[in-house]
DNA sequence: GTAGAAGCTCGAGTACACTCGAAGTCAAGC
DNA sequence: GCTTGACTTCGAGTGTACTCGAGCTTCTAC
């Protein structure tokens, strides 16, 4: 067994996901051709782990499992570079929009916090009077 | 009926949520003391709508219903300004963390897009050779 | 040779935030 | 007077992405 093969626990820790998630992704076809020992135990390569990290990054940034499935299946078809790239570009735009929305929401929250801080300061002042 | 009272449909449109969501929020106690006509139909004031917009902003920025419930119940208790403010501050930090994470994810996605663009350009070049 | 840790499969269960459907009421317009 | 459309309640259903539990195997250490 090459030195760069890892148990499911090691892979989960390295990629920052749970063991259950690794099995789930494999079941959903997001993670393919994971090696097995003769006893059936999975063994993950560094490349597998890097791929899981990528999947995790896409998930955390809000890409649905379905879109990821589509991306993965394109990765197994040659000549689909443009489609894959477009898929990523679409997702990038979604992420950018989400960040813009979050920025506006953040400002709204901060203005409400400022309002409370003012009110609380005024109240403290009054108490001291 | 004062002129600033709106039907549930108008309120939903104005606040950017569905009618079902308005009723759900009311049921969950996020939205209280909504006026009713004698026939039982709800009537929303401009203030109610502004409050729904605030709820919606919090939800969209990721605050769970449970936290919002806690915030709302504090709003009905006098002398809880500090707690309410702390709750908002905690959420603000969560939002900031989420934006920072999204920024990192965005960069990763963009570097992958750049990689594809390069590969596709090289491929086009090869096809022209 | 046995305890304990780690792995396996499979189907079912969970959490969250809505969302829907059935059955009914009510007012306005034709 | 009857249809239409907007509203009501209530309980049940949905979608997403995991997450868990049961029952089993397999390896290592004592």
PDB file of C-alpha atoms (C1' of nucleotides) in Angstrom:
ATOM      1  CA  UNK A   1       0.000   0.000   0.000  1.00  0.00           C
ATOM      2  CA  UNK A   2       1.482   3.303  -1.063  1.00  0.00           C
ATOM      3  CA  UNK A   3       2.194   5.771   1.682  1.00  0.00           C
ATOM      4  CA  UNK A   4      -0.297   8.314   0.398  1.00  0.00           C
ATOM      5  CA  UNK A   5      -3.338   6.133   1.103  1.00  0.00           C
ATOM      6  CA  UNK A   6      -5.536   7.064   4.041  1.00  0.00           C
ATOM      7  CA  UNK A   7      -8.304   5.516   6.102  1.00  0.00           C
ATOM      8  CA  UNK A   8     -11.761   7.017   5.997  1.00  0.00           C
ATOM      9  CA  UNK A   9     -11.186   8.639   9.369  1.00  0.00           C
ATOM     10  CA  UNK A  10      -7.949  10.251   8.199  1.00  0.00           C
ATOM     11  CA  UNK A  11      -9.565  11.405   4.984  1.00  0.00           C
ATOM     12  CA  UNK A  12     -12.511  12.880   6.877  1.00  0.00           C
ATOM     13  CA  UNK A  13     -10.220  14.749   9.254  1.00  0.00           C
ATOM     14  CA  UNK A  14      -7.999  15.960   6.444  1.00  0.00           C
ATOM     15  CA  UNK A  15     -10.861  17.190   4.296  1.00  0.00           C
ATOM     16  CA  UNK A  16     -12.841  18.645   7.178  1.00  0.00           C
ATOM     17  CA  UNK A  17     -15.972  16.542   6.690  1.00  0.00           C
ATOM     18  CA  UNK A  18     -17.513  13.635   8.574  1.00  0.00           C
ATOM     19  CA  UNK A  19     -17.094   9.970   7.706  1.00  0.00           C
ATOM     20  CA  UNK A  20     -20.822   9.828   7.017  1.00  0.00           C
ATOM     21  CA  UNK A  21     -20.486  12.652   4.526  1.00  0.00           C
ATOM     22  CA  UNK A  22     -17.677  10.853   2.703  1.00  0.00           C
ATOM     23  CA  UNK A  23     -19.832   7.752   2.311  1.00  0.00           C
ATOM     24  CA  UNK A  24     -22.809   9.864   1.308  1.00  0.00           C
ATOM     25  CA  UNK A  25     -20.847  11.703  -1.391  1.00  0.00           C
ATOM     26  CA  UNK A  26     -19.570   8.421  -2.728  1.00  0.00           C
ATOM     27  CA  UNK A  27     -23.096   7.011  -2.798  1.00  0.00           C
ATOM     28  CA  UNK A  28     -24.273  10.084  -4.689  1.00  0.00           C
ATOM     29  CA  UNK A  29     -21.499   9.657  -7.226  1.00  0.00           C
ATOM     30  CA  UNK A  30     -19.593  12.791  -6.279  1.00  0.00           C
ATOM     31  CA  UNK A  31     -16.673  10.675  -5.238  1.00  0.00           C
ATOM     32  CA  UNK A  32     -15.796   7.791  -7.523  1.00  0.00           C
ATOM     33  CA  UNK A  33     -13.296   4.964  -7.803  1.00  0.00           C
ATOM     34  CA  UNK A  34     -12.268   5.012  -4.173  1.00  0.00           C
ATOM     35  CA  UNK A  35      -9.863   2.130  -3.633  1.00  0.00           C
ATOM     36  CA  UNK A  36     -10.757  -0.725  -1.322  1.00  0.00           C
ATOM     37  CA  UNK A  37      -8.630  -3.101   0.691  1.00  0.00           C
ATOM     38  CA  UNK A  38      -9.450  -6.802   0.286  1.00  0.00           C
ATOM     39  CA  UNK A  39     -11.563  -6.521   3.449  1.00  0.00           C
ATOM     40  CA  UNK A  40     -13.707  -3.832   1.875  1.00  0.00           C
ATOM     41  CA  UNK A  41     -12.280  -0.867   3.765  1.00  0.00           C
ATOM     42  CA  UNK A  42     -11.899   2.328   1.744  1.00  0.00           C
ATOM     43  CA  UNK A  43      -8.515   3.874   1.126  1.00  0.00           C
ATOM     44  CA  UNK A  44      -8.266   7.509   0.069  1.00  0.00           C
ATOM     45  CA  UNK A  45      -5.381   8.970  -1.925  1.00  0.00           C
ATOM     46  CA  UNK A  46      -4.152  12.535  -1.437  1.00  0.00           C
ATOM     47  CA  UNK A  47      -5.873  13.319  -4.706  1.00  0.00           C
ATOM     48  CA  UNK A  48      -9.149  11.909  -3.402  1.00  0.00           C
ATOM     49  CA  UNK A  49      -8.824  14.111  -0.341  1.00  0.00           C
ATOM     50  CA  UNK A  50      -8.109  17.182  -2.459  1.00  0.00           C
ATOM     51  CA  UNK A  51     -11.226  16.380  -4.450  1.00  0.00           C
ATOM     52  CA  UNK A  52     -13.299  16.101  -1.282  1.00  0.00           C
ATOM     53  CA  UNK A  53     -11.928  19.457  -0.188  1.00  0.00           C
ATOM     54  CA  UNK A  54     -13.064  20.908  -3.481  1.00  0.00           C
ATOM     55  CA  UNK A  55     -16.521  19.371  -3.102  1.00  0.00           C
ATOM     56  CA  UNK A  56     -16.708  20.716   0.418  1.00  0.00           C
ATOM     57  CA  UNK A  57     -15.716  24.192  -0.764  1.00  0.00           C
ATOM     58  CA  UNK A  58     -18.421  24.151  -3.399  1.00  0.00           C
ATOM     59  CA  UNK A  59     -21.003  22.916  -0.908  1.00  0.00           C
ATOM     60  CA  UNK A  60     -20.055  25.490   1.712  1.00  0.00           C
ATOM     61  CA  UNK A  61     -20.309  28.225  -0.863  1.00  0.00           C
ATOM     62  CA  UNK A  62     -23.842  27.059  -1.556  1.00  0.00           C
ATOM     63  CA  UNK A  63     -23.676  24.860  -4.631  1.00  0.00           C
ATOM     64  CA  UNK A  64     -26.428  22.234  -4.398  1.00  0.00           C
ATOM     65  CA  UNK A  65     -25.551  18.540  -4.535  1.00  0.00           C
ATOM     66  CA  UNK A  66     -27.450  18.298  -7.838  1.00  0.00           C
ATOM     67  CA  UNK A  67     -25.245  20.888  -9.539  1.00  0.00           C
ATOM     68  CA  UNK A  68     -22.182  19.216  -8.147  1.00  0.00           C
ATOM     69  CA  UNK A  69     -23.404  15.902  -9.557  1.00  0.00           C
ATOM     70  CA  UNK A  70     -23.683  17.490 -12.949  1.00  0.00           C
ATOM     71  CA  UNK A  71     -20.193  18.929 -12.677  1.00  0.00           C
ATOM     72  CA  UNK A  72     -18.755  15.588 -11.630  1.00  0.00           C
ATOM     73  CA  UNK A  73     -20.423  13.753 -14.486  1.00  0.00           C
ATOM     74  CA  UNK A  74     -18.990  16.310 -16.935  1.00  0.00           C
ATOM     75  CA  UNK A  75     -15.567  15.647 -15.450  1.00  0.00           C
ATOM     76  CA  UNK A  76     -15.918  12.049 -16.584  1.00  0.00           C
ATOM     77  CA  UNK A  77     -16.710  13.123 -20.139  1.00  0.00           C
ATOM     78  CA  UNK A  78     -13.888  14.415 -22.314  1.00  0.00           C
ATOM     79  CA  UNK A  79     -14.376  17.631 -24.259  1.00  0.00           C
ATOM     80  CA  UNK A  80     -16.657  19.200 -21.682  1.00  0.00           C
ATOM     81  CA  UNK A  81     -14.202  21.826 -20.480  1.00  0.00           C
ATOM     82  CA  UNK A  82     -16.354  24.691 -21.644  1.00  0.00           C
ATOM     83  CA  UNK A  83     -19.470  23.371 -19.915  1.00  0.00           C
ATOM     84  CA  UNK A  84     -17.587  22.728 -16.701  1.00  0.00           C
ATOM     85  CA  UNK A  85     -16.118  26.194 -16.818  1.00  0.00           C
ATOM     86  CA  UNK A  86     -19.544  27.714 -17.441  1.00  0.00           C
ATOM     87  CA  UNK A  87     -20.956  25.809 -14.508  1.00  0.00           C
ATOM     88  CA  UNK A  88     -18.240  27.226 -12.283  1.00  0.00           C
ATOM     89  CA  UNK A  89     -18.774  30.704 -13.701  1.00  0.00           C
ATOM     90  CA  UNK A  90     -22.481  30.538 -12.951  1.00  0.00           C
ATOM     91  CA  UNK A  91     -21.733  29.466  -9.434  1.00  0.00           C
ATOM     92  CA  UNK A  92     -19.184  32.228  -9.034  1.00  0.00           C
ATOM     93  CA  UNK A  93     -21.866  34.748  -9.968  1.00  0.00           C
ATOM     94  CA  UNK A  94     -24.216  33.216  -7.425  1.00  0.00           C
ATOM     95  CA  UNK A  95     -21.535  33.508  -4.755  1.00  0.00           C
ATOM     96  CA  UNK A  96     -20.844  37.119  -5.692  1.00  0.00           C
ATOM     97  CA  UNK A  97     -24.544  37.954  -5.500  1.00  0.00           C
ATOM     98  CA  UNK A  98     -24.770  36.282  -2.139  1.00  0.00           C
ATOM     99  CA  UNK A  99     -21.826  38.289  -0.852  1.00  0.00           C
ATOM    100  CA  UNK A 100     -23.397  41.507  -2.088  1.00  0.00           C
ATOM    101  CA  UNK A 101     -26.663  40.617  -0.349  1.00  0.00           C
ATOM    102  CA  UNK A 102     -24.801  39.745   2.841  1.00  0.00           C
ATOM    103  CA  UNK A 103     -23.029  43.097   2.723  1.00  0.00           C
ATOM    104  CA  UNK A 104     -26.329  44.945   2.618  1.00  0.00           C
ATOM    105  CA  UNK A 105     -27.754  42.790   5.394  1.00  0.00           C
ATOM    106  CA  UNK A 106     -24.627  43.352   7.443  1.00  0.00           C
ATOM    107  CA  UNK A 107     -25.005  47.101   7.127  1.00  0.00           C
ATOM    108  CA  UNK A 108     -28.590  46.875   8.227  1.00  0.00           C
ATOM    109  CA  UNK A 109     -27.645  44.794  11.268  1.00  0.00           C
ATOM    110  CA  UNK A 110     -24.840  47.173  12.148  1.00  0.00           C
ATOM    111  CA  UNK A 111     -27.096  50.188  11.965  1.00  0.00           C
ATOM    112  CA  UNK A 112     -29.505  48.465  14.323  1.00  0.00           C
ATOM    113  CA  UNK A 113     -26.630  47.649  16.677  1.00  0.00           C
ATOM    114  CA  UNK A 114     -25.550  51.294  16.568  1.00  0.00           C
ATOM    115  CA  UNK A 115     -29.104  52.331  17.403  1.00  0.00           C
ATOM    116  CA  UNK A 116     -29.067  50.038  20.450  1.00  0.00           C
ATOM    117  CA  UNK A 117     -25.657  51.247  21.562  1.00  0.00           C
ATOM    118  CA  UNK A 118     -26.862  54.839  21.403  1.00  0.00           C
ATOM    119  CA  UNK A 119     -30.039  54.041  23.287  1.00  0.00           C
ATOM    120  CA  UNK A 120     -28.119  52.095  25.921  1.00  0.00           C
ATOM    121  CA  UNK A 121     -25.570  54.893  26.307  1.00  0.00           C
ATOM    122  CA  UNK A 122     -28.361  57.461  26.713  1.00  0.00           C
ATOM    123  CA  UNK A 123     -30.009  55.235  29.283  1.00  0.00           C
ATOM    124  CA  UNK A 124     -26.762  54.895  31.255  1.00  0.00           C
ATOM    125  CA  UNK A 125     -26.380  58.667  31.181  1.00  0.00           C
ATOM    126  CA  UNK A 126     -29.880  59.118  32.473  1.00  0.00           C
ATOM    127  CA  UNK A 127     -29.233  56.671  35.296  1.00  0.00           C
ATOM    128  CA  UNK A 128     -26.219  58.731  36.364  1.00  0.00           C
ATOM    129  CA  UNK A 129     -28.126  62.004  36.341  1.00  0.00           C
TER     130      UNK A 129
ATOM    131  CA  UNK B   1     -59.716  51.680   8.427  1.00  0.00           C
ATOM    132  CA  UNK B   2     -56.585  53.831   8.289  1.00  0.00           C
ATOM    133  CA  UNK B   3     -54.978  54.158   4.922  1.00  0.00           C
ATOM    134  CA  UNK B   4     -51.777  52.439   6.004  1.00  0.00           C
ATOM    135  CA  UNK B   5     -53.412  49.042   6.502  1.00  0.00           C
ATOM    136  CA  UNK B   6     -52.698  46.337   3.954  1.00  0.00           C
ATOM    137  CA  UNK B   7     -54.066  42.942   2.996  1.00  0.00           C
ATOM    138  CA  UNK B   8     -51.908  39.886   3.449  1.00  0.00           C
ATOM    139  CA  UNK B   9     -51.178  39.841  -0.267  1.00  0.00           C
ATOM    140  CA  UNK B  10     -50.041  43.460  -0.250  1.00  0.00           C
ATOM    141  CA  UNK B  11     -47.931  42.889   2.839  1.00  0.00           C
ATOM    142  CA  UNK B  12     -46.324  39.824   1.313  1.00  0.00           C
ATOM    143  CA  UNK B  13     -45.497  41.689  -1.889  1.00  0.00           C
ATOM    144  CA  UNK B  14     -44.200  44.690  -0.007  1.00  0.00           C
ATOM    145  CA  UNK B  15     -41.992  42.672   2.315  1.00  0.00           C
ATOM    146  CA  UNK B  16     -40.805  40.272  -0.340  1.00  0.00           C
ATOM    147  CA  UNK B  17     -42.081  37.091   1.280  1.00  0.00           C
ATOM    148  CA  UNK B  18     -44.955  34.735   0.563  1.00  0.00           C
ATOM    149  CA  UNK B  19     -48.351  34.796   2.216  1.00  0.00           C
ATOM    150  CA  UNK B  20     -47.582  31.391   3.685  1.00  0.00           C
ATOM    151  CA  UNK B  21     -44.426  32.764   5.259  1.00  0.00           C
ATOM    152  CA  UNK B  22     -46.332  35.633   6.852  1.00  0.00           C
ATOM    153  CA  UNK B  23     -48.769  33.219   8.431  1.00  0.00           C
ATOM    154  CA  UNK B  24     -45.950  30.926   9.483  1.00  0.00           C
ATOM    155  CA  UNK B  25     -44.034  33.759  11.169  1.00  0.00           C
ATOM    156  CA  UNK B  26     -47.159  34.826  12.978  1.00  0.00           C
ATOM    157  CA  UNK B  27     -47.789  31.263  14.125  1.00  0.00           C
ATOM    158  CA  UNK B  28     -44.216  31.053  15.396  1.00  0.00           C
ATOM    159  CA  UNK B  29     -44.650  34.275  17.332  1.00  0.00           C
ATOM    160  CA  UNK B  30     -42.237  36.335  15.254  1.00  0.00           C
ATOM    161  CA  UNK B  31     -45.083  38.569  14.211  1.00  0.00           C
ATOM    162  CA  UNK B  32     -47.544  39.550  16.911  1.00  0.00           C
ATOM    163  CA  UNK B  33     -50.704  41.600  17.355  1.00  0.00           C
ATOM    164  CA  UNK B  34     -51.605  41.690  13.687  1.00  0.00           C
ATOM    165  CA  UNK B  35     -54.956  43.429  13.381  1.00  0.00           C
ATOM    166  CA  UNK B  36     -58.001  41.589  12.098  1.00  0.00           C
ATOM    167  CA  UNK B  37     -61.120  42.765  10.350  1.00  0.00           C
ATOM    168  CA  UNK B  38     -64.408  41.550  11.845  1.00  0.00           C
ATOM    169  CA  UNK B  39     -64.394  38.749   9.265  1.00  0.00           C
ATOM    170  CA  UNK B  40     -61.031  37.485  10.507  1.00  0.00           C
ATOM    171  CA  UNK B  41     -58.890  38.801   7.661  1.00  0.00           C
ATOM    172  CA  UNK B  42     -55.487  40.155   8.676  1.00  0.00           C
ATOM    173  CA  UNK B  43     -54.546  43.780   8.151  1.00  0.00           C
ATOM    174  CA  UNK B  44     -50.903  44.805   8.203  1.00  0.00           C
ATOM    175  CA  UNK B  45     -49.665  48.280   9.120  1.00  0.00           C
ATOM    176  CA  UNK B  46     -46.601  49.839   7.508  1.00  0.00           C
ATOM    177  CA  UNK B  47     -44.824  49.143  10.763  1.00  0.00           C
ATOM    178  CA  UNK B  48     -45.774  45.468  10.575  1.00  0.00           C
ATOM    179  CA  UNK B  49     -44.373  45.335   7.059  1.00  0.00           C
ATOM    180  CA  UNK B  50     -41.150  47.008   8.151  1.00  0.00           C
ATOM    181  CA  UNK B  51     -40.855  44.409  10.883  1.00  0.00           C
ATOM    182  CA  UNK B  52     -41.370  41.582   8.388  1.00  0.00           C
ATOM    183  CA  UNK B  53     -38.656  43.116   6.237  1.00  0.00           C
ATOM    184  CA  UNK B  54     -36.362  43.074   9.232  1.00  0.00           C
ATOM    185  CA  UNK B  55     -37.216  39.439   9.974  1.00  0.00           C
ATOM    186  CA  UNK B  56     -36.602  38.587   6.355  1.00  0.00           C
ATOM    187  CA  UNK B  57     -33.248  40.348   6.402  1.00  0.00           C
ATOM    188  CA  UNK B  58     -32.192  38.396   9.465  1.00  0.00           C
ATOM    189  CA  UNK B  59     -33.365  35.124   7.959  1.00  0.00           C
ATOM    190  CA  UNK B  60     -31.625  35.763   4.659  1.00  0.00           C
ATOM    191  CA  UNK B  61     -28.440  36.573   6.463  1.00  0.00           C
ATOM    192  CA  UNK B  62     -28.694  33.187   8.133  1.00  0.00           C
ATOM    193  CA  UNK B  63     -30.200  33.777  11.547  1.00  0.00           C
ATOM    194  CA  UNK B  64     -32.211  30.696  12.545  1.00  0.00           C
ATOM    195  CA  UNK B  65     -35.890  31.020  13.423  1.00  0.00           C
ATOM    196  CA  UNK B  66     -35.067  29.983  16.989  1.00  0.00           C
ATOM    197  CA  UNK B  67     -32.683  32.901  17.508  1.00  0.00           C
ATOM    198  CA  UNK B  68     -35.194  35.249  15.966  1.00  0.00           C
ATOM    199  CA  UNK B  69     -37.821  33.934  18.373  1.00  0.00           C
ATOM    200  CA  UNK B  70     -35.550  34.727  21.269  1.00  0.00           C
ATOM    201  CA  UNK B  71     -34.929  38.221  19.912  1.00  0.00           C
ATOM    202  CA  UNK B  72     -38.631  38.857  19.470  1.00  0.00           C
ATOM    203  CA  UNK B  73     -39.481  37.681  22.948  1.00  0.00           C
ATOM    204  CA  UNK B  74     -36.814  40.019  24.341  1.00  0.00           C
ATOM    205  CA  UNK B  75     -38.436  42.856  22.401  1.00  0.00           C
ATOM    206  CA  UNK B  76     -41.574  42.264  24.426  1.00  0.00           C
ATOM    207  CA  UNK B  77     -39.672  42.512  27.708  1.00  0.00           C
ATOM    208  CA  UNK B  78     -38.548  45.942  28.889  1.00  0.00           C
ATOM    209  CA  UNK B  79     -34.966  46.427  30.043  1.00  0.00           C
ATOM    210  CA  UNK B  80     -33.521  43.839  27.689  1.00  0.00           C
ATOM    211  CA  UNK B  81     -31.747  46.291  25.376  1.00  0.00           C
ATOM    212  CA  UNK B  82     -28.336  44.915  26.235  1.00  0.00           C
ATOM    213  CA  UNK B  83     -29.356  41.316  25.548  1.00  0.00           C
ATOM    214  CA  UNK B  84     -30.991  42.236  22.250  1.00  0.00           C
ATOM    215  CA  UNK B  85     -27.949  44.180  21.220  1.00  0.00           C
ATOM    216  CA  UNK B  86     -25.687  41.273  22.152  1.00  0.00           C
ATOM    217  CA  UNK B  87     -27.818  38.932  20.108  1.00  0.00           C
ATOM    218  CA  UNK B  88     -27.453  41.192  17.096  1.00  0.00           C
ATOM    219  CA  UNK B  89     -23.745  41.553  17.700  1.00  0.00           C
ATOM    220  CA  UNK B  90     -23.309  37.779  17.808  1.00  0.00           C
ATOM    221  CA  UNK B  91     -25.207  37.480  14.570  1.00  0.00           C
ATOM    222  CA  UNK B  92     -23.158  40.253  12.995  1.00  0.00           C
ATOM    223  CA  UNK B  93     -20.017  38.269  13.809  1.00  0.00           C
ATOM    224  CA  UNK B  94     -21.524  35.172  12.246  1.00  0.00           C
ATOM    225  CA  UNK B  95     -22.332  37.130   9.095  1.00  0.00           C
ATOM    226  CA  UNK B  96     -18.815  38.555   8.961  1.00  0.00           C
ATOM    227  CA  UNK B  97     -17.321  35.088   9.334  1.00  0.00           C
ATOM    228  CA  UNK B  98     -19.560  33.800   6.604  1.00  0.00           C
ATOM    229  CA  UNK B  99     -18.488  36.597   4.284  1.00  0.00           C
ATOM    230  CA  UNK B 100     -14.843  35.877   4.994  1.00  0.00           C
ATOM    231  CA  UNK B 101     -15.398  32.195   4.232  1.00  0.00           C
ATOM    232  CA  UNK B 102     -17.249  33.058   1.032  1.00  0.00           C
ATOM    233  CA  UNK B 103     -14.375  35.299  -0.023  1.00  0.00           C
ATOM    234  CA  UNK B 104     -11.912  32.417   0.310  1.00  0.00           C
ATOM    235  CA  UNK B 105     -14.261  30.058  -1.514  1.00  0.00           C
ATOM    236  CA  UNK B 106     -14.771  32.632  -4.238  1.00  0.00           C
ATOM    237  CA  UNK B 107     -11.038  32.903  -4.776  1.00  0.00           C
ATOM    238  CA  UNK B 108     -10.761  29.171  -5.043  1.00  0.00           C
ATOM    239  CA  UNK B 109     -13.561  29.012  -7.588  1.00  0.00           C
ATOM    240  CA  UNK B 110     -12.033  31.844  -9.582  1.00  0.00           C
ATOM    241  CA  UNK B 111      -8.651  30.165  -9.684  1.00  0.00           C
ATOM    242  CA  UNK B 112     -10.309  27.027 -11.009  1.00  0.00           C
ATOM    243  CA  UNK B 113     -12.128  29.074 -13.635  1.00  0.00           C
ATOM    244  CA  UNK B 114      -8.841  30.676 -14.637  1.00  0.00           C
ATOM    245  CA  UNK B 115      -7.303  27.234 -14.950  1.00  0.00           C
ATOM    246  CA  UNK B 116     -10.119  26.164 -17.288  1.00  0.00           C
ATOM    247  CA  UNK B 117      -9.877  29.341 -19.337  1.00  0.00           C
ATOM    248  CA  UNK B 118      -6.163  28.742 -19.802  1.00  0.00           C
ATOM    249  CA  UNK B 119      -6.680  25.128 -20.764  1.00  0.00           C
ATOM    250  CA  UNK B 120      -9.464  26.029 -23.180  1.00  0.00           C
ATOM    251  CA  UNK B 121      -7.366  28.792 -24.753  1.00  0.00           C
ATOM    252  CA  UNK B 122      -4.434  26.415 -25.186  1.00  0.00           C
ATOM    253  CA  UNK B 123      -6.761  23.874 -26.749  1.00  0.00           C
ATOM    254  CA  UNK B 124      -8.116  26.441 -29.195  1.00  0.00           C
ATOM    255  CA  UNK B 125      -4.561  27.407 -30.077  1.00  0.00           C
ATOM    256  CA  UNK B 126      -3.708  23.772 -30.720  1.00  0.00           C
ATOM    257  CA  UNK B 127      -6.750  23.364 -32.942  1.00  0.00           C
ATOM    258  CA  UNK B 128      -5.586  26.353 -35.016  1.00  0.00           C
ATOM    259  CA  UNK B 129      -2.048  25.015 -35.416  1.00  0.00           C
TER     260      UNK B 129
ATOM    261  C1'  DG C   1      -9.361 -16.198  22.393  1.00  0.00           C
ATOM    262  C1'  DT C   2     -11.311 -12.250  23.508  1.00  0.00           C
ATOM    263  C1'  DA C   3     -12.058  -7.184  24.069  1.00  0.00           C
ATOM    264  C1'  DG C   4     -12.108  -3.005  21.691  1.00  0.00           C
ATOM    265  C1'  DA C   5     -11.622  -0.043  17.863  1.00  0.00           C
ATOM    266  C1'  DA C   6     -12.543   0.778  13.262  1.00  0.00           C
ATOM    267  C1'  DG C   7     -14.731  -0.365   9.303  1.00  0.00           C
ATOM    268  C1'  DC C   8     -18.869  -2.133   6.335  1.00  0.00           C
ATOM    269  C1'  DT C   9     -24.127  -1.872   4.339  1.00  0.00           C
ATOM    270  C1'  DC C  10     -28.774  -0.609   4.378  1.00  0.00           C
ATOM    271  C1'  DG C  11     -32.816   1.575   5.472  1.00  0.00           C
ATOM    272  C1'  DA C  12     -34.769   4.820   8.338  1.00  0.00           C
ATOM    273  C1'  DG C  13     -34.694   9.130  10.813  1.00  0.00           C
ATOM    274  C1'  DT C  14     -33.639  14.112  11.579  1.00  0.00           C
ATOM    275  C1'  DA C  15     -33.615  19.241  11.293  1.00  0.00           C
ATOM    276  C1'  DC C  16     -35.010  23.212   9.250  1.00  0.00           C
ATOM    277  C1'  DA C  17     -38.095  26.279   7.137  1.00  0.00           C
ATOM    278  C1'  DC C  18     -41.363  26.463   4.883  1.00  0.00           C
ATOM    279  C1'  DT C  19     -45.388  24.847   1.608  1.00  0.00           C
ATOM    280  C1'  DC C  20     -49.547  22.591   0.335  1.00  0.00           C
ATOM    281  C1'  DG C  21     -54.292  20.847   0.292  1.00  0.00           C
ATOM    282  C1'  DA C  22     -58.795  20.391   2.109  1.00  0.00           C
ATOM    283  C1'  DA C  23     -62.689  22.470   3.671  1.00  0.00           C
ATOM    284  C1'  DG C  24     -64.821  26.493   4.815  1.00  0.00           C
ATOM    285  C1'  DT C  25     -66.164  31.823   5.147  1.00  0.00           C
ATOM    286  C1'  DC C  26     -67.213  36.192   3.198  1.00  0.00           C
ATOM    287  C1'  DA C  27     -67.992  40.305   0.079  1.00  0.00           C
ATOM    288  C1'  DA C  28     -68.577  42.027  -4.551  1.00  0.00           C
ATOM    289  C1'  DG C  29     -70.271  41.829  -9.106  1.00  0.00           C
ATOM    290  C1'  DC C  30     -73.432  40.031 -12.581  1.00  0.00           C
TER     291       DC C  30
ATOM    292  C1'  DG D   1     -78.742  33.757  -6.028  1.00  0.00           C
ATOM    293  C1'  DC D   2     -74.572  32.344  -7.672  1.00  0.00           C
ATOM    294  C1'  DT D   3     -69.924  32.501  -9.154  1.00  0.00           C
ATOM    295  C1'  DT D   4     -65.393  34.309  -8.272  1.00  0.00           C
ATOM    296  C1'  DG D   5     -61.595  35.427  -5.683  1.00  0.00           C
ATOM    297  C1'  DA D   6     -59.343  36.506  -1.568  1.00  0.00           C
ATOM    298  C1'  DC D   7     -59.157  35.202   2.695  1.00  0.00           C
ATOM    299  C1'  DT D   8     -59.415  31.705   6.979  1.00  0.00           C
ATOM    300  C1'  DT D   9     -57.659  27.298   9.865  1.00  0.00           C
ATOM    301  C1'  DC D  10     -55.449  22.966  10.457  1.00  0.00           C
ATOM    302  C1'  DG D  11     -52.724  19.141   9.859  1.00  0.00           C
ATOM    303  C1'  DA D  12     -49.880  16.992   6.763  1.00  0.00           C
ATOM    304  C1'  DG D  13     -46.298  17.020   3.250  1.00  0.00           C
ATOM    305  C1'  DT D  14     -41.871  18.596   0.972  1.00  0.00           C
ATOM    306  C1'  DG D  15     -36.885  19.203  -0.192  1.00  0.00           C
ATOM    307  C1'  DT D  16     -32.210  19.226   1.093  1.00  0.00           C
ATOM    308  C1'  DA D  17     -28.377  17.251   3.011  1.00  0.00           C
ATOM    309  C1'  DC D  18     -27.033  14.756   5.761  1.00  0.00           C
ATOM    310  C1'  DT D  19     -27.033  11.536  10.180  1.00  0.00           C
ATOM    311  C1'  DC D  20     -28.084   7.553  12.841  1.00  0.00           C
ATOM    312  C1'  DG D  21     -28.762   2.755  14.339  1.00  0.00           C
ATOM    313  C1'  DA D  22     -28.758  -2.092  13.746  1.00  0.00           C
ATOM    314  C1'  DG D  23     -26.308  -5.887  12.746  1.00  0.00           C
ATOM    315  C1'  DC D  24     -22.225  -7.505  10.890  1.00  0.00           C
ATOM    316  C1'  DT D  25     -16.941  -8.194   9.849  1.00  0.00           C
ATOM    317  C1'  DT D  26     -12.164  -7.621  10.652  1.00  0.00           C
ATOM    318  C1'  DC D  27      -7.766  -6.352  12.681  1.00  0.00           C
ATOM    319  C1'  DT D  28      -4.747  -5.436  16.765  1.00  0.00           C
ATOM    320  C1'  DA D  29      -3.342  -5.985  21.362  1.00  0.00           C
ATOM    321  C1'  DC D  30      -3.231  -8.340  25.572  1.00  0.00           C
TER     322       DC D  30
END
